[in-house]
C-alpha positions as a Markdown table, in Angstrom:
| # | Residue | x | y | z |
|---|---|---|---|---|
| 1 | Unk | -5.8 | -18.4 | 16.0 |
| 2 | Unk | -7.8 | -18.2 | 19.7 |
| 3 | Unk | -6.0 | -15.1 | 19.9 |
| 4 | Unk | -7.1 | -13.4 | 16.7 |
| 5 | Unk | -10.7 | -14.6 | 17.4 |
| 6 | Unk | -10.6 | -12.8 | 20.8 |
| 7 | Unk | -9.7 | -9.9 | 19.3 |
| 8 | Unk | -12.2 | -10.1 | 16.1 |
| 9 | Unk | -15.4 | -10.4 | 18.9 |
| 10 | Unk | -13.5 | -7.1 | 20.8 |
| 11 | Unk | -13.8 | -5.5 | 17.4 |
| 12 | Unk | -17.6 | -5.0 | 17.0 |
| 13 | Unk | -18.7 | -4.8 | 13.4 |
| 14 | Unk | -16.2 | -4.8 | 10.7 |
| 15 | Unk | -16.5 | -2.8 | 7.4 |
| 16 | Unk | -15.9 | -5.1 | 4.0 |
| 17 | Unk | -12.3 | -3.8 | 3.6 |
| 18 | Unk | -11.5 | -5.1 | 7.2 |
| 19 | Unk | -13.6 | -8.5 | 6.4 |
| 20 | Unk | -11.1 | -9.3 | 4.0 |
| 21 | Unk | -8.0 | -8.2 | 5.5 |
| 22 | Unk | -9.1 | -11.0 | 8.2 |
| 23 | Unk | -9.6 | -13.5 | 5.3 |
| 24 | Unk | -6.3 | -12.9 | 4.0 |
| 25 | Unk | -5.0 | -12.6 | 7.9 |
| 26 | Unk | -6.3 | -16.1 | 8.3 |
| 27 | Unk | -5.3 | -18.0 | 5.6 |
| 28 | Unk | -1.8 | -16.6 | 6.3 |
| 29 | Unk | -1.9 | -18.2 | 9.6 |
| 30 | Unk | -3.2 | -21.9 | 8.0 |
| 31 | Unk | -0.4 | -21.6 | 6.1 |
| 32 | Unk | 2.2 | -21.4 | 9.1 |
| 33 | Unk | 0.5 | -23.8 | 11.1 |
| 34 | Unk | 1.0 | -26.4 | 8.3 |
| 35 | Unk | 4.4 | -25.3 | 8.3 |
| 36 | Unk | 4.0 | -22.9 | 4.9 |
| 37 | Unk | 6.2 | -23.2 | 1.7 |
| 38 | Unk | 10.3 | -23.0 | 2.2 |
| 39 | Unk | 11.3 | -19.8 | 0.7 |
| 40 | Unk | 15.3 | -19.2 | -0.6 |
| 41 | Unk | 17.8 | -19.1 | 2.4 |
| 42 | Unk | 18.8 | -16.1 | 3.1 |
| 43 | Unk | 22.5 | -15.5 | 4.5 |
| 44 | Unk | 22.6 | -17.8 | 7.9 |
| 45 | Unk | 22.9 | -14.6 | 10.2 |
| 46 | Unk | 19.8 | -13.0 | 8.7 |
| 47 | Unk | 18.1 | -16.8 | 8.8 |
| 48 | Unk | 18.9 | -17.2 | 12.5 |
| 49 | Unk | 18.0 | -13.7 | 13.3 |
| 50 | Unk | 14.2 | -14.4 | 11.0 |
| 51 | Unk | 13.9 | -17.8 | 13.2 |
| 52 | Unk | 14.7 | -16.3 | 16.8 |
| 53 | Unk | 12.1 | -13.7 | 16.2 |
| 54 | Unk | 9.9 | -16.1 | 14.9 |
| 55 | Unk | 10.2 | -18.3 | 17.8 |
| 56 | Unk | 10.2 | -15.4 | 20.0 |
| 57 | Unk | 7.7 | -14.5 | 23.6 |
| 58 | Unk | 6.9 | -11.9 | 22.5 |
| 59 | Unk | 5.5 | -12.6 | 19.0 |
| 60 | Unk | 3.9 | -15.9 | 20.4 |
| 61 | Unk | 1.7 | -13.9 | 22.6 |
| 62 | Unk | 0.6 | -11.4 | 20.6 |
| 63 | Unk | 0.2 | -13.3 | 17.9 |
| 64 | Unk | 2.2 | -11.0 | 15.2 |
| 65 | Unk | 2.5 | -13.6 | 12.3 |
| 66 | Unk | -1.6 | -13.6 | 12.1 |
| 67 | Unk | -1.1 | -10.1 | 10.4 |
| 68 | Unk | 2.8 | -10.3 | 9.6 |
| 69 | Unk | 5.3 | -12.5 | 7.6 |
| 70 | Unk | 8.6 | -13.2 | 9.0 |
| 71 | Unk | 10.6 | -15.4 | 6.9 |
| 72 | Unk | 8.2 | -18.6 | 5.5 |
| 73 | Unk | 5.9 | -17.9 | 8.2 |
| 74 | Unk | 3.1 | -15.2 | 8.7 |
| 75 | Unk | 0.0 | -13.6 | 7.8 |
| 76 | Unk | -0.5 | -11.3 | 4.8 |
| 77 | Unk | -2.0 | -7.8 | 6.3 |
| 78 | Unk | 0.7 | -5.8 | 7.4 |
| 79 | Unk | 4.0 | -5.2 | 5.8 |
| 80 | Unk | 6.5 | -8.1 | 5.5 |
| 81 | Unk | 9.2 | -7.6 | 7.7 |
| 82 | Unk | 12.4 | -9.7 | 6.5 |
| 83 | Unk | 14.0 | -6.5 | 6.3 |
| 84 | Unk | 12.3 | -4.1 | 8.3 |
| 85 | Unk | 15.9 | -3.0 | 9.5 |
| 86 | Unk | 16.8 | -1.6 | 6.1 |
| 87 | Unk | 13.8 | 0.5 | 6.3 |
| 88 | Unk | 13.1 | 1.9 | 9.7 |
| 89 | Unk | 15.3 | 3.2 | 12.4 |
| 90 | Unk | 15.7 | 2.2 | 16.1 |
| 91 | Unk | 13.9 | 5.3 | 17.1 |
| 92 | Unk | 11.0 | 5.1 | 14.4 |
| 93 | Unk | 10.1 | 1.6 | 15.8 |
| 94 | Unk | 10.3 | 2.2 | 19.3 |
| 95 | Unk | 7.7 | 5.5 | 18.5 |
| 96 | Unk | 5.5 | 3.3 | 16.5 |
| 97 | Unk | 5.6 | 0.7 | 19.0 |
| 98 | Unk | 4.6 | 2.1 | 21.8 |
| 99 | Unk | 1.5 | 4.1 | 19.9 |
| 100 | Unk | 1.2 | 3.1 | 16.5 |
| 101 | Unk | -2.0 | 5.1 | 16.2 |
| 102 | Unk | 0.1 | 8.4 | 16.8 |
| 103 | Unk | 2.4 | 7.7 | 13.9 |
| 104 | Unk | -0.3 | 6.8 | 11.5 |
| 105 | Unk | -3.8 | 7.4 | 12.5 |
| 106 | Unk | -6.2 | 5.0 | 11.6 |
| 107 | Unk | -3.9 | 1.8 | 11.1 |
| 108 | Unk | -4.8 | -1.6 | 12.2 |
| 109 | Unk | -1.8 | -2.3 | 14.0 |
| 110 | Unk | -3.2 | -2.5 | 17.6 |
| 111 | Unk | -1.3 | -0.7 | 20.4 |
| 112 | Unk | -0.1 | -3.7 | 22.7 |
| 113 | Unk | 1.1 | -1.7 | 25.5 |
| 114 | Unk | 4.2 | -3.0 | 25.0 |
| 115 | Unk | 6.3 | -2.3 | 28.8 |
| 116 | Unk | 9.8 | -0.7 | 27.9 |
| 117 | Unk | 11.4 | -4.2 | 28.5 |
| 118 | Unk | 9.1 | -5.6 | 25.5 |
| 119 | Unk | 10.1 | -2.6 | 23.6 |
| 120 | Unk | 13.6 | -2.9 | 23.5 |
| 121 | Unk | 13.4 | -6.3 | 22.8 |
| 122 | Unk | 11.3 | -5.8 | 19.9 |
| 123 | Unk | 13.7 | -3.3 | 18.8 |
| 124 | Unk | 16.6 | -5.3 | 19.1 |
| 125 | Unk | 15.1 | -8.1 | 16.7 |
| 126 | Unk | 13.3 | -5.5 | 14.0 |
| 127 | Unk | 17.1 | -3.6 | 13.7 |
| 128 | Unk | 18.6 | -6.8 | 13.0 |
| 129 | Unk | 16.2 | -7.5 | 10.3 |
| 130 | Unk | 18.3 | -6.5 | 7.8 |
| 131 | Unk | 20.0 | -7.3 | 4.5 |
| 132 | Unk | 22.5 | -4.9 | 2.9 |
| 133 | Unk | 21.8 | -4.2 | -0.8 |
| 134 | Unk | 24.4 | -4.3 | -2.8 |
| 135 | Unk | 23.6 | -1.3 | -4.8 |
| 136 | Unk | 27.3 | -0.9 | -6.6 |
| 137 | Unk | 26.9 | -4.3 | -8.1 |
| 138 | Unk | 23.7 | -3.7 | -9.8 |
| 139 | Unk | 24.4 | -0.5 | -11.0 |
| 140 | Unk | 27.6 | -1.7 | -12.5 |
| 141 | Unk | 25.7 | -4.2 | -14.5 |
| 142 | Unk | 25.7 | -4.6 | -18.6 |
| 143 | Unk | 21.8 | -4.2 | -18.4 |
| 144 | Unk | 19.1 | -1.9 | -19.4 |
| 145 | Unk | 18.4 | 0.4 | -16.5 |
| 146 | Unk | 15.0 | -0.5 | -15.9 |
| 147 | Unk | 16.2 | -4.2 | -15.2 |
| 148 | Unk | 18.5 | -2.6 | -12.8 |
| 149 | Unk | 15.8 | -0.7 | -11.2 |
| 150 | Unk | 14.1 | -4.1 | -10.7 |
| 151 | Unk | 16.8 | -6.0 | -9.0 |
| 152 | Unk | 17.0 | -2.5 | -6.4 |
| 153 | Unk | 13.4 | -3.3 | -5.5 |
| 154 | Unk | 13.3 | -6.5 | -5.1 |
| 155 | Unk | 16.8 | -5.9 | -2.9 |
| 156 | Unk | 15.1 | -3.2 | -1.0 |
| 157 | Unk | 12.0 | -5.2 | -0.2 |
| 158 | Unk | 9.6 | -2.6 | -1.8 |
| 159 | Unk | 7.0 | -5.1 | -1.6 |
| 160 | Unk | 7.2 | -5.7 | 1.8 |
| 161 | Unk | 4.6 | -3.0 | 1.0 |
| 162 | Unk | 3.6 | -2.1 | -2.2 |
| 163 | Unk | 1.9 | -4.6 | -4.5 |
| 164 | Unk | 2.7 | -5.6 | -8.2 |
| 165 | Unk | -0.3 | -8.1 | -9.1 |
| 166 | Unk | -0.5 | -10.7 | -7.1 |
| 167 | Unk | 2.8 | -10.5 | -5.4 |
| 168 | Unk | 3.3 | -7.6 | -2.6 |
| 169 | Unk | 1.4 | -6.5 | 0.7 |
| 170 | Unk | -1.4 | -3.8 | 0.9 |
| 171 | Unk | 0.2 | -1.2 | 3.0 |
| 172 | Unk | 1.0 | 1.3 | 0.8 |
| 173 | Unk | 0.0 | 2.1 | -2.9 |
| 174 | Unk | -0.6 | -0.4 | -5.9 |
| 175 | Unk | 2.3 | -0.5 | -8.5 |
| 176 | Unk | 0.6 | -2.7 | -10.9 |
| 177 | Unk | -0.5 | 0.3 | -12.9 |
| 178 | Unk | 2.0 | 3.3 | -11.6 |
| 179 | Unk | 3.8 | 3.7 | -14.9 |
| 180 | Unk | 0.4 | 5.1 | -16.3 |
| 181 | Unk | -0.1 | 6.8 | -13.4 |
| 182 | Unk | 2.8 | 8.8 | -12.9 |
| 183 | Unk | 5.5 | 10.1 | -14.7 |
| 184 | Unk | 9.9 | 9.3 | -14.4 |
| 185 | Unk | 10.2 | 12.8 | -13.6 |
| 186 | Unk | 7.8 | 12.6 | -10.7 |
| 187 | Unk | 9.2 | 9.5 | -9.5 |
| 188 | Unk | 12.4 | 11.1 | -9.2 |
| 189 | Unk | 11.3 | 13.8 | -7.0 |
| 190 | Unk | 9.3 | 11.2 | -4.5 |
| 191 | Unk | 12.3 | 8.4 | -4.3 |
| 192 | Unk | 14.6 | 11.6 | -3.0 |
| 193 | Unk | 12.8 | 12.7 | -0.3 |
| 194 | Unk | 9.3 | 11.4 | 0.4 |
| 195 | Unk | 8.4 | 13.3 | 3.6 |
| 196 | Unk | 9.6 | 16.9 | 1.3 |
| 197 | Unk | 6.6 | 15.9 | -0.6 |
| 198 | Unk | 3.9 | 14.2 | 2.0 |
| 199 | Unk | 5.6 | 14.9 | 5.6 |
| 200 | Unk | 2.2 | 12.1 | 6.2 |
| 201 | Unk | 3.2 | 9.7 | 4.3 |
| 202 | Unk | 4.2 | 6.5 | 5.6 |
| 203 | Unk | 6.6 | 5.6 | 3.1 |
| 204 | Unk | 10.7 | 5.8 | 4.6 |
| 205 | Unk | 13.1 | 7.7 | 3.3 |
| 206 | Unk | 15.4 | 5.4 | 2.1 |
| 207 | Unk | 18.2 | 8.0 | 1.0 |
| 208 | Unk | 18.8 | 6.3 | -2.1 |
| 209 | Unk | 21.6 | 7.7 | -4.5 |
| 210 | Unk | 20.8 | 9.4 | -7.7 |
| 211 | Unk | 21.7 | 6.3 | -9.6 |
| 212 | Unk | 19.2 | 4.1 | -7.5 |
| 213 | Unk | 16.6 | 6.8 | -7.7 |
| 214 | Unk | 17.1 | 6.8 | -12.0 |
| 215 | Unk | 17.0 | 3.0 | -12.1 |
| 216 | Unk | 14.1 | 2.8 | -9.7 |
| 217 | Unk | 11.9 | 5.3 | -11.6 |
| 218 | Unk | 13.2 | 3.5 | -14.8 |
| 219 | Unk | 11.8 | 0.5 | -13.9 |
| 220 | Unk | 8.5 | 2.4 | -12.2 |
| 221 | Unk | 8.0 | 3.5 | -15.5 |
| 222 | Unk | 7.6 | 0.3 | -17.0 |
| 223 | Unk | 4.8 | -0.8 | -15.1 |
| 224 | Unk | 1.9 | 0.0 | -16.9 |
| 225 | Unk | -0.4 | -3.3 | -16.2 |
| 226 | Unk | 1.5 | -5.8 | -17.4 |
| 227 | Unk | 0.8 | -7.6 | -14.0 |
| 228 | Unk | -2.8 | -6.7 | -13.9 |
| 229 | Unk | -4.2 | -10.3 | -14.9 |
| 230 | Unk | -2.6 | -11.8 | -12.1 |
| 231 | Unk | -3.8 | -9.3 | -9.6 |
| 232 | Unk | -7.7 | -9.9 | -11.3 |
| 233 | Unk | -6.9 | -13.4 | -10.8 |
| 234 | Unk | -5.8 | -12.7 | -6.7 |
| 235 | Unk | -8.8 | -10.7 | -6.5 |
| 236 | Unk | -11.6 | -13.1 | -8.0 |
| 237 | Unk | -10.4 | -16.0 | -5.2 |
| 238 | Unk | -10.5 | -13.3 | -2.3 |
| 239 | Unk | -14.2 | -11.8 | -3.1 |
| 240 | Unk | -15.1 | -15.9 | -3.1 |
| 241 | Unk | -15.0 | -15.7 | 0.7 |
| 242 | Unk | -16.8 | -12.3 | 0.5 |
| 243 | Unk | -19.5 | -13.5 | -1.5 |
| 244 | Unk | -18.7 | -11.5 | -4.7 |
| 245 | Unk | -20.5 | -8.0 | -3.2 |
| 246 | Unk | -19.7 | -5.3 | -6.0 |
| 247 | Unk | -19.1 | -3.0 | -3.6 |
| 248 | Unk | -16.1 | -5.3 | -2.1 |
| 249 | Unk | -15.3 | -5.7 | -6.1 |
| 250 | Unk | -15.0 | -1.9 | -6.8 |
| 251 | Unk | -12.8 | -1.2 | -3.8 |
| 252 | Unk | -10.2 | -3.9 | -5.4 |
| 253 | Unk | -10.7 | -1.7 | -8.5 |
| 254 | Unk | -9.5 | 1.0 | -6.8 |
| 255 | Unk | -6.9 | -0.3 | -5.3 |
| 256 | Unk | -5.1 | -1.9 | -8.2 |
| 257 | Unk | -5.5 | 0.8 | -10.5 |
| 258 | Unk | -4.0 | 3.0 | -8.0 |
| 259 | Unk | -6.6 | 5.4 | -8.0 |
| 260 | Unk | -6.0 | 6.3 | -3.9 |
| 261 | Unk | -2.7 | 7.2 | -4.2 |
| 262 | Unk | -3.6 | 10.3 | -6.0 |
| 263 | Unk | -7.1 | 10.8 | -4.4 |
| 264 | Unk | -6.3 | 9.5 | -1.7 |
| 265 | Unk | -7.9 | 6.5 | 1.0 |
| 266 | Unk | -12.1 | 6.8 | 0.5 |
| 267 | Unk | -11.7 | 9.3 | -1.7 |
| 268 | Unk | -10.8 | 11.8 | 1.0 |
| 269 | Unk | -7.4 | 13.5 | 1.7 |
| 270 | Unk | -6.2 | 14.0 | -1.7 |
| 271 | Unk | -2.0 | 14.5 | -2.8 |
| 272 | Unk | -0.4 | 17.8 | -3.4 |
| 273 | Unk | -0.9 | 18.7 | -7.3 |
| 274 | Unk | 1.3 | 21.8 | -7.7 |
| 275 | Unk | 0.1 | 24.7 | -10.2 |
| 276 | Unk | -3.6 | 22.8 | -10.3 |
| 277 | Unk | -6.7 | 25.0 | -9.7 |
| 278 | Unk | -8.7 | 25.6 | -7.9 |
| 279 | Unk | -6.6 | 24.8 | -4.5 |
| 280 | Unk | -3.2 | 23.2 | -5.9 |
| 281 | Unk | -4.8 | 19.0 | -4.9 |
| 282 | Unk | -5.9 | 16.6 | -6.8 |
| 283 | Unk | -9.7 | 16.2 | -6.7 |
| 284 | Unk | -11.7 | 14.6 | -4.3 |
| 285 | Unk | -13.6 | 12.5 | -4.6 |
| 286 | Unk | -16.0 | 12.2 | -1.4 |
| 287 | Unk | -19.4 | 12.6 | -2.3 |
| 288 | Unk | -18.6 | 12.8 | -6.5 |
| 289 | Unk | -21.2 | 10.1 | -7.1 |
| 290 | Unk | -23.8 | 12.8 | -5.1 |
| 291 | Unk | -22.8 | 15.3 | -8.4 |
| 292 | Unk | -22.5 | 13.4 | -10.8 |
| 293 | Unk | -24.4 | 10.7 | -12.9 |
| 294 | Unk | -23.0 | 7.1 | -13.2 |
| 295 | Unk | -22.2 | 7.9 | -17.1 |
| 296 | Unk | -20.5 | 11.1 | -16.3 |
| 297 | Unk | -18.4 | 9.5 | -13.9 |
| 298 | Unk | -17.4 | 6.7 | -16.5 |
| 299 | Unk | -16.6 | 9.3 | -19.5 |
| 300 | Unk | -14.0 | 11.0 | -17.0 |
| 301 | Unk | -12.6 | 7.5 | -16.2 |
| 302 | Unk | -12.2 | 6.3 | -19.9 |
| 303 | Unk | -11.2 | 9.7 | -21.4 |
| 304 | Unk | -8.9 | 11.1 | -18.2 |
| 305 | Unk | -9.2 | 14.5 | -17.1 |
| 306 | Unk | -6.6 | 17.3 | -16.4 |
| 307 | Unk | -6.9 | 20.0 | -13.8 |
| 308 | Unk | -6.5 | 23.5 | -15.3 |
| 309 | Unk | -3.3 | 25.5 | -14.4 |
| 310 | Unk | -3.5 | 28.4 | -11.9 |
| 311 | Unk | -0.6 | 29.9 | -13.2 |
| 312 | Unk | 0.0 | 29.6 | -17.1 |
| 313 | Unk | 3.3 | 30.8 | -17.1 |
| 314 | Unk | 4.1 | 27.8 | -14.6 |
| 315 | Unk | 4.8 | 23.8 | -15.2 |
| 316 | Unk | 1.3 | 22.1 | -15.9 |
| 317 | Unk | 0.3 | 20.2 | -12.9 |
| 318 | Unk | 2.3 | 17.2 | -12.0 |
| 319 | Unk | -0.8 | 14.3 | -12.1 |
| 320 | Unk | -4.0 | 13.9 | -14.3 |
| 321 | Unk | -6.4 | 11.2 | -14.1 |
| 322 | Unk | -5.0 | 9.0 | -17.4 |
| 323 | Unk | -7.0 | 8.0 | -20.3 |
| 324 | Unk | -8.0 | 4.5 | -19.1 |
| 325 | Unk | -10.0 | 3.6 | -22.3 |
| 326 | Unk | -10.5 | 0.1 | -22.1 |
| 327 | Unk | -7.8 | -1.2 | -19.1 |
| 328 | Unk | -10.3 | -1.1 | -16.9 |
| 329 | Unk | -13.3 | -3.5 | -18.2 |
| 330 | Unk | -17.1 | -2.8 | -18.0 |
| 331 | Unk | -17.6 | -5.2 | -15.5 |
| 332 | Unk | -15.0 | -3.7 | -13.2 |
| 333 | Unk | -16.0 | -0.6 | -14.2 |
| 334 | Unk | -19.7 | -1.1 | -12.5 |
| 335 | Unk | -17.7 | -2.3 | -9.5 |
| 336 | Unk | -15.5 | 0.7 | -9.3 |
| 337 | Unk | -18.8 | 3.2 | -9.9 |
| 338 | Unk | -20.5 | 0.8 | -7.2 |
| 339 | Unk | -17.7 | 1.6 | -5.0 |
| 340 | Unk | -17.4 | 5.3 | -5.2 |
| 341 | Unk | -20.7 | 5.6 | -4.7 |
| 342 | Unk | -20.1 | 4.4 | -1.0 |
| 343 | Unk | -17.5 | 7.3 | -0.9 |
| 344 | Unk | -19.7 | 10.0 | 0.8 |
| 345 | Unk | -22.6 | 10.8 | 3.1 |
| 346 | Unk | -26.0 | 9.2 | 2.2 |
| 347 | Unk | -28.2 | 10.6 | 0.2 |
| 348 | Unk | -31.1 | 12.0 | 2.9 |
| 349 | Unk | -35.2 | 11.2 | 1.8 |
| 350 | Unk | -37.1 | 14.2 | 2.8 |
| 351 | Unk | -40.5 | 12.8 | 3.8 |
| 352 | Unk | -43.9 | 15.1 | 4.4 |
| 353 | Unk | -45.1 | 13.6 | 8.1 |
């Protein structure tokens, strides 16, 4: 805890999104210095390997459970890493390590200067985080293939991640709401190869088989906010510590609906949206609220929108904002305008002097 104070006074001011990850950070390490909640055993070898790291120099000093979860212990921020292993290559860690900044610009993780001796060690522990999945038994299951595509993520650790209401981390997109979002077909294409379709992405290429990659989409399909009371419910006891701003309200409307995996963080840096005009992206949406009025804004929202097709004689673009109707409340809904409205430069005063 002295530790992730020292580092909060080194960080200057924070911005509301970083004020909560610190809540969340926080709590996370209350909860392993009482000791937390036992969790299921894993198999011993992956147990001893979770407690060694846990009890490890390294992650003593710098403190990596204020962000991180390792077994029952841990902070909530940054991705869970019980099986890190299964994910991630020797080489891919020992890049991000040494400059995580240069694999991902932007990211919290803080660059530790981590001597080659640390590295290594690091390494060691992180590859060894590892479970196999036992991908033949599922598939071999008498179940519906959704179900099936639920046991894979759960075996894979997707939400070492991804988030599915309350349950998940915050490091890449919101799957409360993807089945609305995006379509089987398109699920398909990602799962095979993500980098093919975002070489920036963060997301791993697992190199699932085609029957992982149909039950996983299967089961992506099915979310469609079935989950979203419980992450309302998550969200309503975080904004308590944040004093309830509707600006900090409308960027947790964002998130859940999954809006930024299409338009991307801050409404900037939007996905690939083939065949869409006028430049084959989704929209952006930096600086929208500048163009257009708060009603115009919420008629796209409830109604969805489509991008027109550059070529006619081509498929129809892959993603469209969907017809949210009433999923998304009026309450959240002046959050989420609240928010966007954030998303750009200030409107400038011009003043006779």
């Amino acid at each position: 805890m002295t530790c992730c104070c020292r580092r909060i006074r080194l960080a200057g001011k924070l911005n509301l999104t970083e004020i909560l990850f610190l809540v969340i950070a926080l709590s996370g390490c209350s909860r392993w210095a009482a000791g937390g909640e036992e969790s299921n055993d894993p198999p011993s070898r992956h147990l001893s390997t979770l407690k060694a790291f846990q009890e490890s120099r390294i992650v003593r000093e710098k403190s990596c459970l204020t962000c991180h979860t390792v077994g029952d212990r841990g902070g909530t921020v940054g991705p869970i890493l019980d099986q890190v292993g299964n994910r991630r290559t020797k080489e891919w860690l020992s890049t991000w390590l040494k400059d995580p900044n240069a694999v991902k610009a932007g990211t919290q993780m803080p660059n530790f200067q981590f001597s080659p001796e640390e590295v290594e060690e690091v390494v060691g522990y992180l590859t060894r985080l590892r479970k196999e999945v036992p991908t033949q038994e599922i598939l071999s299951r008498e179940a519906p293939l959704a179900e099936k595509g639920r046991e894979l993520l759960e075996a894979y650790g997707c939400q070492a991640c991804h988030r599915i209401g309350d349950a998940g981390r915050f490091v890449g997109v919101d799957l409360t709401w993807v089945g609305k979002r995006k379509s089987t077909a398109w699920e398909q294409i990602w799962l095979k190869n993500p980098q093919e379709w975002n070489r920036e992405t963060f997301m791993p290429n697992f190199r699932l088989t085609d029957g992982e990659i149909r039950a996983l989409a299967a089961y992506l399909s099915t979310l469609q906010g079935e989950h979203n009371d419980a992450g309302k419910r998550w969200e309503a006891r975080s904004r308590f510590f944040l004093g309830g701003s509707r600006v900090t309200a409308g960027k947790m409307v964002y998130d859940r609906f999954g809006c930024w995996g299409c338009h991307g963080k801050k409404g900037r840096k939007p996905d690939r949206n083939p065949n869409a005009a006028p430049d084959e992206r989704v929209p952006e949406l930096w600086g929208t609220m500048n163009r257009l009025s708060d009603e115009q804004v919420e008629q796209i929202i409830r109604t969805g929108s489509r991008s027109p097709s550059l070529d006619q004689d081509k498929p129809p673009p892959y993603f469209a904002c969907p017809e949210w109707k009433d999923d998304i409340s009026d309450d959240e809904m002046t959050s989420l305008i609240a928010y966007l409205k954030t998303l750009g430069p200030e409107k400038k005063e011009w003043r006779f002097r």
